[in-house]
Short mmCIF file of C-alpha atoms in Angstrom, two decimals:
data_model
loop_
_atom_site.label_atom_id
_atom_site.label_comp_id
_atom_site.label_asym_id
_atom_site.label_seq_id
_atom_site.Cartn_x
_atom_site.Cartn_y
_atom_site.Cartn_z
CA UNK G 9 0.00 0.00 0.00
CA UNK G 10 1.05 3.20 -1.04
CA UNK G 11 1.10 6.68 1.23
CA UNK G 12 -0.85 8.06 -1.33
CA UNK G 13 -3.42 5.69 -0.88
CA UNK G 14 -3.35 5.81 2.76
CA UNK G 15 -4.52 9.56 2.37
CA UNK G 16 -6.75 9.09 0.11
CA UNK G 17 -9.26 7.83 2.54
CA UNK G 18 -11.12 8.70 5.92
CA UNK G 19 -9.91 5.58 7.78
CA UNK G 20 -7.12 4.11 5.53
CA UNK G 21 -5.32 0.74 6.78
CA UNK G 22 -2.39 1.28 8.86
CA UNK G 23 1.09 1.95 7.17
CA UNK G 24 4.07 -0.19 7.60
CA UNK G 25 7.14 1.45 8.30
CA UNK G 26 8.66 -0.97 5.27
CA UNK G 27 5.66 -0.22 3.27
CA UNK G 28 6.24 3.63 3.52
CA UNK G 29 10.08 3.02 2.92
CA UNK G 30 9.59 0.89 -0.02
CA UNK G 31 7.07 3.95 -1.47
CA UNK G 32 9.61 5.98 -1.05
CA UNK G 33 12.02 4.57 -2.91
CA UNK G 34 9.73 4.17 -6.19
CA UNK G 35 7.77 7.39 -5.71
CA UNK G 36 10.19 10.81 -5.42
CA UNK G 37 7.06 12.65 -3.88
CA UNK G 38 5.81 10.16 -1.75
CA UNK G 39 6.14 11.72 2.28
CA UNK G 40 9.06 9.88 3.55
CA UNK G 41 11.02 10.91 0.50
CA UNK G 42 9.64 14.61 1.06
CA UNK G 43 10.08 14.50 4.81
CA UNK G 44 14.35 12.92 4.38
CA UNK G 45 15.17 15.83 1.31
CA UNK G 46 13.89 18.25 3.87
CA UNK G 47 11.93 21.24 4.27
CA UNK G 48 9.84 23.42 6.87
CA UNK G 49 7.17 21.47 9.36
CA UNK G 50 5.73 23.76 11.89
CA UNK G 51 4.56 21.77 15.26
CA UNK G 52 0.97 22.47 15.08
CA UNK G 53 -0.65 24.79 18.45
CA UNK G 54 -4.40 24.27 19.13
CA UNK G 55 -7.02 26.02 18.26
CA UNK G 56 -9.65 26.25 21.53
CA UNK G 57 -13.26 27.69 21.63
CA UNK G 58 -13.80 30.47 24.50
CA UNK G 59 -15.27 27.31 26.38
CA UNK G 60 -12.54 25.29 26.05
CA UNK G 61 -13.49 23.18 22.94
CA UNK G 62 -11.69 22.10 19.96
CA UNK G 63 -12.34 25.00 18.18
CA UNK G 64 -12.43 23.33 14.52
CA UNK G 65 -12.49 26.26 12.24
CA UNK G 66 -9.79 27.99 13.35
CA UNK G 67 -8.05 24.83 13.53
CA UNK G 68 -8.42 23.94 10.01
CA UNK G 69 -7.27 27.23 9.17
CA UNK G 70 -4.54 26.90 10.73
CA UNK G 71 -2.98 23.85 8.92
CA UNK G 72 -4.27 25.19 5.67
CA UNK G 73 -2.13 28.38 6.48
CA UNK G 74 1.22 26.57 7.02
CA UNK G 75 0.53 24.40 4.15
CA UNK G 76 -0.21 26.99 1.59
CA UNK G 77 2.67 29.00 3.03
CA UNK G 78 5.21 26.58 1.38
CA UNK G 79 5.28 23.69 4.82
CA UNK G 80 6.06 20.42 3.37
CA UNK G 81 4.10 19.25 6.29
CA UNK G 82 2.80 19.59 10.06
CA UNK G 83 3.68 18.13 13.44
CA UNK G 84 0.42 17.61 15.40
CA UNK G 85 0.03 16.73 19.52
CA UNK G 86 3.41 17.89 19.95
CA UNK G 87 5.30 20.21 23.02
CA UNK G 88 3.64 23.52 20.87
CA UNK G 89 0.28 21.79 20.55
CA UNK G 90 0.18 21.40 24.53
CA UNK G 91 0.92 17.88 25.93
CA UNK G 92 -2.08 18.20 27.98
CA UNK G 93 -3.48 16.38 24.77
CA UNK G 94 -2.16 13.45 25.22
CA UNK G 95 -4.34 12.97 28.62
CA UNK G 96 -7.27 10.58 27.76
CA UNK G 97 -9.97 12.02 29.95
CA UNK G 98 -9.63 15.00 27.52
CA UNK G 99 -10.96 12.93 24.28
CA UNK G 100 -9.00 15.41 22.27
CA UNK G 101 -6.04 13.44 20.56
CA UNK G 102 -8.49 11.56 18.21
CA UNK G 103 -10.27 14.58 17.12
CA UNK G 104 -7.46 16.52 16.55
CA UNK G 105 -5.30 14.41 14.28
CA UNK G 106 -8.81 13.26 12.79
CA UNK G 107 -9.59 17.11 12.09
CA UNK G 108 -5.52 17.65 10.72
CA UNK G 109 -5.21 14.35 8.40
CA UNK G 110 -8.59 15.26 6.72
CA UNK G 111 -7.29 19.08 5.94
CA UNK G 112 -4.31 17.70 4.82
CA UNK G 113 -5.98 16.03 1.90
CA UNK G 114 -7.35 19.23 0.55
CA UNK G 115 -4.04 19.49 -0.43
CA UNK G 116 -3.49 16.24 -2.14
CA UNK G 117 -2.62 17.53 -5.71
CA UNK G 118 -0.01 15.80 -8.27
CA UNK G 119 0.46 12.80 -6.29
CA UNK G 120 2.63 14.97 -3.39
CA UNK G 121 1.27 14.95 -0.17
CA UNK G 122 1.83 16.63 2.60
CA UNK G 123 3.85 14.90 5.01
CA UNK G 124 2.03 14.05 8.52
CA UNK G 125 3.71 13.70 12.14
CA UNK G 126 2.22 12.62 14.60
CA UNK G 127 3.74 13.74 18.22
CA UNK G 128 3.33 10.61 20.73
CA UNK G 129 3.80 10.52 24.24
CA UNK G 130 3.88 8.33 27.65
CA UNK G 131 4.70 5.33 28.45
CA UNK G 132 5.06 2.11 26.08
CA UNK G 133 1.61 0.76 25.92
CA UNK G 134 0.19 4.81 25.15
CA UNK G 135 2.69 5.37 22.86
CA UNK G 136 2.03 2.26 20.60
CA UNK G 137 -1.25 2.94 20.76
CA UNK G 138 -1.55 6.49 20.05
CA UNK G 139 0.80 5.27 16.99
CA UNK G 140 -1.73 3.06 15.98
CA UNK G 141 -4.51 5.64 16.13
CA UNK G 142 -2.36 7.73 13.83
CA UNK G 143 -1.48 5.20 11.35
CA UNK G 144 -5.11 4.44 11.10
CA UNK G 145 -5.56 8.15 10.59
CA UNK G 146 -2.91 8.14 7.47
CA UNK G 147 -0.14 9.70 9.65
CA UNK G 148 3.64 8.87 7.75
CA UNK G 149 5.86 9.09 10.62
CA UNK G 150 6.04 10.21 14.71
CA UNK G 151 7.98 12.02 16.80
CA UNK G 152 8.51 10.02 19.86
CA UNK G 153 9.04 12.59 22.50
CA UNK G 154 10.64 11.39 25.82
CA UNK G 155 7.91 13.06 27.25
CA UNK G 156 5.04 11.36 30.36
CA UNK G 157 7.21 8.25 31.06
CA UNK G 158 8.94 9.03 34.47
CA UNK G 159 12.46 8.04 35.43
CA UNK G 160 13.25 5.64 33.10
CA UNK G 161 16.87 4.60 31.82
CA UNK G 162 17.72 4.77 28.09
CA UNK G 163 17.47 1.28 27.25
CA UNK G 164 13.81 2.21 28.37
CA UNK G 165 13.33 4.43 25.69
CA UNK G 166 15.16 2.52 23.08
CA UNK G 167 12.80 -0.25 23.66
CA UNK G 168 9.68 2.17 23.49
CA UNK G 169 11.44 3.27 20.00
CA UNK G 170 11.38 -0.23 18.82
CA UNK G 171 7.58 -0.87 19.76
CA UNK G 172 6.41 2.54 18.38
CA UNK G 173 8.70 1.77 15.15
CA UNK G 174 6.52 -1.91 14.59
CA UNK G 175 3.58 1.18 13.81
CA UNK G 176 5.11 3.75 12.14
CA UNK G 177 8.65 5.08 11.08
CA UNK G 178 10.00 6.99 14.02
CA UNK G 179 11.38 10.56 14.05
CA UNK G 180 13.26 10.77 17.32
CA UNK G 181 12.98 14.09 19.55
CA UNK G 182 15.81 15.67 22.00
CA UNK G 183 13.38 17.48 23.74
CA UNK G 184 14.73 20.72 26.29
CA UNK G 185 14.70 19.87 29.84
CA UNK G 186 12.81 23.08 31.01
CA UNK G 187 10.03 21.57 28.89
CA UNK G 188 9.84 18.40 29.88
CA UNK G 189 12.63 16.15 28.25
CA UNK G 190 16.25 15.11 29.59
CA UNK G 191 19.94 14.90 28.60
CA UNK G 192 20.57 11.53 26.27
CA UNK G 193 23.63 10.15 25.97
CA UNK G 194 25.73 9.82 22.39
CA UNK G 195 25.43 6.38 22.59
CA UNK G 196 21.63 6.62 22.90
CA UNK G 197 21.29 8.61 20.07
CA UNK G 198 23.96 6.13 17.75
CA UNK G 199 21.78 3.23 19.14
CA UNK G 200 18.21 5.07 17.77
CA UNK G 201 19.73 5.35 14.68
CA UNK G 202 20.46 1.75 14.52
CA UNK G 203 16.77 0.68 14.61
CA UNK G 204 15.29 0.42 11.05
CA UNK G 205 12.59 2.49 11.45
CA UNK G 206 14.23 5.33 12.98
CA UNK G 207 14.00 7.75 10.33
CA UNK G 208 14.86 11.14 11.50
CA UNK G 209 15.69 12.95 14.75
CA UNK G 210 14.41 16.36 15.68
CA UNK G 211 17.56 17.75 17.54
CA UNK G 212 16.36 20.42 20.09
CA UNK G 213 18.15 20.59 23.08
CA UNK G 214 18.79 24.37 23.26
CA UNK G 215 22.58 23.44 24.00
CA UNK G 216 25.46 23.16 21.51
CA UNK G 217 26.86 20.59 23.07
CA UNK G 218 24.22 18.66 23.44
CA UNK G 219 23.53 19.29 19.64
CA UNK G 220 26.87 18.21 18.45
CA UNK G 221 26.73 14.58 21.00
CA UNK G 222 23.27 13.90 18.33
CA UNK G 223 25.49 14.44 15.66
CA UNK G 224 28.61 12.32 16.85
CA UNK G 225 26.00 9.93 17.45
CA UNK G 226 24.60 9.65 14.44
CA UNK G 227 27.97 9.71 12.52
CA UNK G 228 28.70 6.82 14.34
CA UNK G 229 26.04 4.55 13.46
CA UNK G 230 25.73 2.49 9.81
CA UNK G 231 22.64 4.13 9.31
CA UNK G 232 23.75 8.05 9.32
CA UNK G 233 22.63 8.32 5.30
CA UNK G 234 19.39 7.14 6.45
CA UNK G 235 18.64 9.72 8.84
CA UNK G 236 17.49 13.12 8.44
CA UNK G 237 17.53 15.41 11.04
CA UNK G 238 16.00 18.72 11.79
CA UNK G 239 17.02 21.38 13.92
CA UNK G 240 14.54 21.98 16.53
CA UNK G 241 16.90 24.50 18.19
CA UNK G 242 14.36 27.53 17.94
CA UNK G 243 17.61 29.68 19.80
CA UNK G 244 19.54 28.95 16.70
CA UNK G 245 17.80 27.67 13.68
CA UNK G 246 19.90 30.11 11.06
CA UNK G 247 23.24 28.81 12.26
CA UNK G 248 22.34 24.96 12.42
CA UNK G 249 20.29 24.86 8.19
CA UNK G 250 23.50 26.68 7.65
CA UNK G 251 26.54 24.57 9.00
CA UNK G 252 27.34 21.51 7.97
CA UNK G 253 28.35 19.42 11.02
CA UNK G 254 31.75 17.00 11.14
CA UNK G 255 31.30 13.47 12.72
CA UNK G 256 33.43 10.54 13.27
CA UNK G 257 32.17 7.56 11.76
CA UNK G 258 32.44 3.98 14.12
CA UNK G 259 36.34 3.16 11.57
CA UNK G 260 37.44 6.85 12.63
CA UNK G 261 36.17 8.37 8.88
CA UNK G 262 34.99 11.66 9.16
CA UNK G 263 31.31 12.28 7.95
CA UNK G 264 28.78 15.80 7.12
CA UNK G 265 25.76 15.88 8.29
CA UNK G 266 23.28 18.34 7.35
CA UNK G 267 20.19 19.36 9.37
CA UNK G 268 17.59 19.43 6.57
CA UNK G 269 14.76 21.36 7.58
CA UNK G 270 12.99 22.34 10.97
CA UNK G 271 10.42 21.03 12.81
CA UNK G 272 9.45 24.30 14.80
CA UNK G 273 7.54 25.83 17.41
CA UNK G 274 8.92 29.17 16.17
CA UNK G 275 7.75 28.51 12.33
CA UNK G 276 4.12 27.54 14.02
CA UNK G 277 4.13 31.81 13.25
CA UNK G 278 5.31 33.77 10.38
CA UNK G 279 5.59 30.72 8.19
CA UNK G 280 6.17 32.10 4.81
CA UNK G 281 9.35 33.67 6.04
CA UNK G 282 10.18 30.48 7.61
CA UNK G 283 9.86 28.81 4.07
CA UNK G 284 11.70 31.49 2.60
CA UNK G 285 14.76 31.45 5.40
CA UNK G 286 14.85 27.79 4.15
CA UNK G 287 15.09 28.50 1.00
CA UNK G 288 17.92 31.00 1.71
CA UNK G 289 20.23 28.85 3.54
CA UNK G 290 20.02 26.06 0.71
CA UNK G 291 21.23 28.88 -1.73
CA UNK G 292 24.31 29.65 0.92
CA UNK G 293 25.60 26.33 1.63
CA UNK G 294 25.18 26.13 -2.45
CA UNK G 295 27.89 28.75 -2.43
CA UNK G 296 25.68 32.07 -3.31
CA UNK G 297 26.92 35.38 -1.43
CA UNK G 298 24.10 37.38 -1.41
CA UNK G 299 21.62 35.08 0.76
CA UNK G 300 24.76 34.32 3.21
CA UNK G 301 24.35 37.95 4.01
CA UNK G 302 21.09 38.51 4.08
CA UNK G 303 20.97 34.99 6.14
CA UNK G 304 23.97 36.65 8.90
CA UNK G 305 21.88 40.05 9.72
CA UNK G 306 18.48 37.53 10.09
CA UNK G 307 20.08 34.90 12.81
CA UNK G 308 20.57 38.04 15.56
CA UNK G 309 16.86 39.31 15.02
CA UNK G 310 15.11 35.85 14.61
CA UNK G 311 16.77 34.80 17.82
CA UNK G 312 15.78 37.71 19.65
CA UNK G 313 12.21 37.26 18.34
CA UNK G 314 12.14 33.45 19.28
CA UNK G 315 13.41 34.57 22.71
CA UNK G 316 10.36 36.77 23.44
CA UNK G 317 8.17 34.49 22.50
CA UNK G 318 9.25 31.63 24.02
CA UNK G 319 9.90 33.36 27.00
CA UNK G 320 13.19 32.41 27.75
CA UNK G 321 13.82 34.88 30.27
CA UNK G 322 11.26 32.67 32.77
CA UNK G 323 12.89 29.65 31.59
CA UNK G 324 10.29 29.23 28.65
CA UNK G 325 6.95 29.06 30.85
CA UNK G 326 5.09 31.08 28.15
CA UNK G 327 6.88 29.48 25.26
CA UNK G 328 3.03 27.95 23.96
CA UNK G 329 1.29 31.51 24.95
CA UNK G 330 4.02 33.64 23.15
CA UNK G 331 3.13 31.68 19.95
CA UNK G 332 -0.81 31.68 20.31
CA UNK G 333 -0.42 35.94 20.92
CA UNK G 334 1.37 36.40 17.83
CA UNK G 335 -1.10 33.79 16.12
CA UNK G 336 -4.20 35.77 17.99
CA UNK G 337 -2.83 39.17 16.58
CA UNK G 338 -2.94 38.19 13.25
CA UNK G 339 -6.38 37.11 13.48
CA UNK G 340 -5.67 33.09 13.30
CA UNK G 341 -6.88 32.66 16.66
CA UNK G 342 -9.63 34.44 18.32
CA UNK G 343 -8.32 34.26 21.98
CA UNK G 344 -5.74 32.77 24.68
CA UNK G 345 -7.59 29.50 26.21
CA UNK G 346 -4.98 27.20 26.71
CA UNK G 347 -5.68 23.24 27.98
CA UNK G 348 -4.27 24.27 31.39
CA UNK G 349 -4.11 27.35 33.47
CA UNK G 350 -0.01 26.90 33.34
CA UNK G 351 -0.11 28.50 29.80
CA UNK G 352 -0.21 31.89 29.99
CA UNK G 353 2.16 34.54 28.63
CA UNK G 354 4.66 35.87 31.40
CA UNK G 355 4.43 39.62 33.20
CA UNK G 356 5.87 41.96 30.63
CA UNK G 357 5.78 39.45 27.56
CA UNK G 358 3.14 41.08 25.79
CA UNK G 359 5.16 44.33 25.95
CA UNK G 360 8.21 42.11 24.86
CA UNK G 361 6.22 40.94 21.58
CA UNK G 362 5.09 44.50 21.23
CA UNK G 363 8.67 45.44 20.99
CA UNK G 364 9.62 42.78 18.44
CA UNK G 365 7.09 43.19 16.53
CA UNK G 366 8.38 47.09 15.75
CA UNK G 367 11.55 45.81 15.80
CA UNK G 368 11.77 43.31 12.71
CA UNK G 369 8.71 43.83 10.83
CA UNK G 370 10.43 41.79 7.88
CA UNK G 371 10.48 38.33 10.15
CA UNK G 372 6.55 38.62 9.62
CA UNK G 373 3.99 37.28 7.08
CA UNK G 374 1.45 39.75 7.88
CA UNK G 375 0.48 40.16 4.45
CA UNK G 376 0.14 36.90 2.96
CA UNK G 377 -2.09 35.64 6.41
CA UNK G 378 -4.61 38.73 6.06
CA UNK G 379 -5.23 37.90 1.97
CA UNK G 380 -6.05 34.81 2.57
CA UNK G 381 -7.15 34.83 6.20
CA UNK G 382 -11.09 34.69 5.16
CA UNK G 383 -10.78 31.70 3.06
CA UNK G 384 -9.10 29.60 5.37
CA UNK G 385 -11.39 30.38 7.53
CA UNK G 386 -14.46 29.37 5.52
#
């Protein structure tokens, strides 16, 4: 069965990981193949009524926005999305990769489809099973965030890896410890390469160090070709699509790896410029002048930006809220409900955004959201 057929209906069979990796091989837009060559996929916030309710409008809107602003995909019940969806009592997870698969397909043109993550979380048995709820749903791949399982050791996870992989192809996640992840070891990362269905790793640990130790690992394993990773490093996503990393191979060879794309919190907002920051760092490491340039006075203002709205000041507590305000100000979202009463901007972060938003009026996509605001809406 191929992805394209998975999509193409409201409850298609699940996908196996070899199925999807045999697609890609035969068909150069099928979403594995789109998701390894790279690209921009925004982690997906959530869109809540003034009641609290999946607000499914604005929702919609939302993924059509990122789509039609050049995404190659979306991340969905992820750390920007709000983990609090993860809880069953809530009934939300179904609904809400139910409500992003199906806008997805409006978008189903030429055989190329937009590529679909689904963010897992918990323990073992939840993690398998949400898989299994999003392979059902025509989800290509997961991130597998180290996120609701306690104090467990790494073996723990690489086990959890292997279960989750039997479901779907697994995009593994260095998640920040002030959000909820942990430090991993080089030889963690080199062993989730190993697996077979580990297909890509979303490196965001905020820390260079801990950065490059996903790198060595990777360069270590047999596997490194077969692995795409993404910079999830929202402090310093100009600097890692433009470097290309050195890493020692297991015979002492040395090895580049490139971070492809970005799965983002920070592109959940001004995604066209995101696409077209992209798009500028290919052209640099291609050896063009002029977008290195432009690319060196973006990286000081994009950070600063990113720091605002992530809050990093209060050690990122309004991280999810900073992204909703700039959302809500360009008339995505229609207010600040959050899953949780823990989401809420910070004191003084709305004057913050206020200042950015003077500041560097070219990081926005003001523009291309208000033409087109009404129809994604509709």
């Amino acid at each position: 069965m191929t992805a394209e057929t998975a999509l193409s209906r409201s409850r298609p069979e699940p996908i196996d990981p070899a199925d999807t990796a045999r697609s890609a091989a035969t068909e150069p837009t099928a979403p594995l193949e789109r998701f390894r060559a790279g690209g921009v996929i925004p982690a997906h916030p959530l869109a809540l009524t003034d009641d609290g309710r999946l607000d499914e409008r604005r929702q919609r809107a939302l993924t059509r926005y990122y789509l039609e602003a050049g995404s190659i995909g979306v991340a969905v019940a992820v750390h920007t999305t709000q983990f609090a969806v993860h809880e069953p009592g809530r009934g939300l997870l179904d609904p809400l990769l139910t409500l992003a698969a199906e806008t997805a397909r409006e978008y189903h043109s030429d055989g190329e489809l937009p590529v679909l993550v689904a963010g897992l979380s918990g323990p073992t048995e939840q993690a398998v099973a949400e898989a299994r709820l999003a392979a059902d749903l025509g989800y290509h791949l997961c991130l597998l965030a180290p996120h609701g399982v306690g104090d467990v050791d790494e073996s723990y996870l690489l086990d959890r890896a292997r279960a989750v992989g039997e479901v779907l192809p697994v995009i593994g996640f260095y998640l920040q410890p002030a959000v909820g992840g942990r430090r991993l070891s080089r030889t963690f990362w080199r062993s989730l390469a190993e697996l077979p269905t580990t297909v890509g790793i979303k490196v965001a640990p905020f820390d260079r160090y801990a950065t490059l130790e996903v790198v060595h690992g990777v360069a270590e394993s047999a596997r490194r070709s077969e692995i795409a990773l993404y910079t999830g490093n929202d402090d310093h996503i100009v600097m890692d699509l433009l470097t290309s990393f050195t890493g020692t191979t297991s015979t002492g060879r040395l090895e580049r790896l490139e971070m492809v794309g970005g799965l983002l919190g920070q592109w959940a907002v001004w995604t066209q410029e995101a696409v077209r920051t992209l798009g500028l760092a290919r052209r640099a490491k291609a050896g063009e002048v002029q977008p290195l340039h432009e690319l060196l006075q973006l990286n000081p203002a994009l950070t600063d930006a990113n720091g605002v709205l992530f809050d990093a000041p209060n050690s990122f507590a309004g991280s999810i809220a900073g992204v909703h305000e700039v959302l809500r100000r360009q008339g995505l979202l229609s207010n600040m409900v959050f899953l949780t009463d823990a989401e809420r901007l910070s004191p003084g972060q709305a004057e913050e955004i206020d200042r950015i938003w003077r500041a560097y009026p070219e990081l926005r996509d003001d523009a291309f959201i208000a033409e087109h605001l009404d129809r994604w809406l509709g």
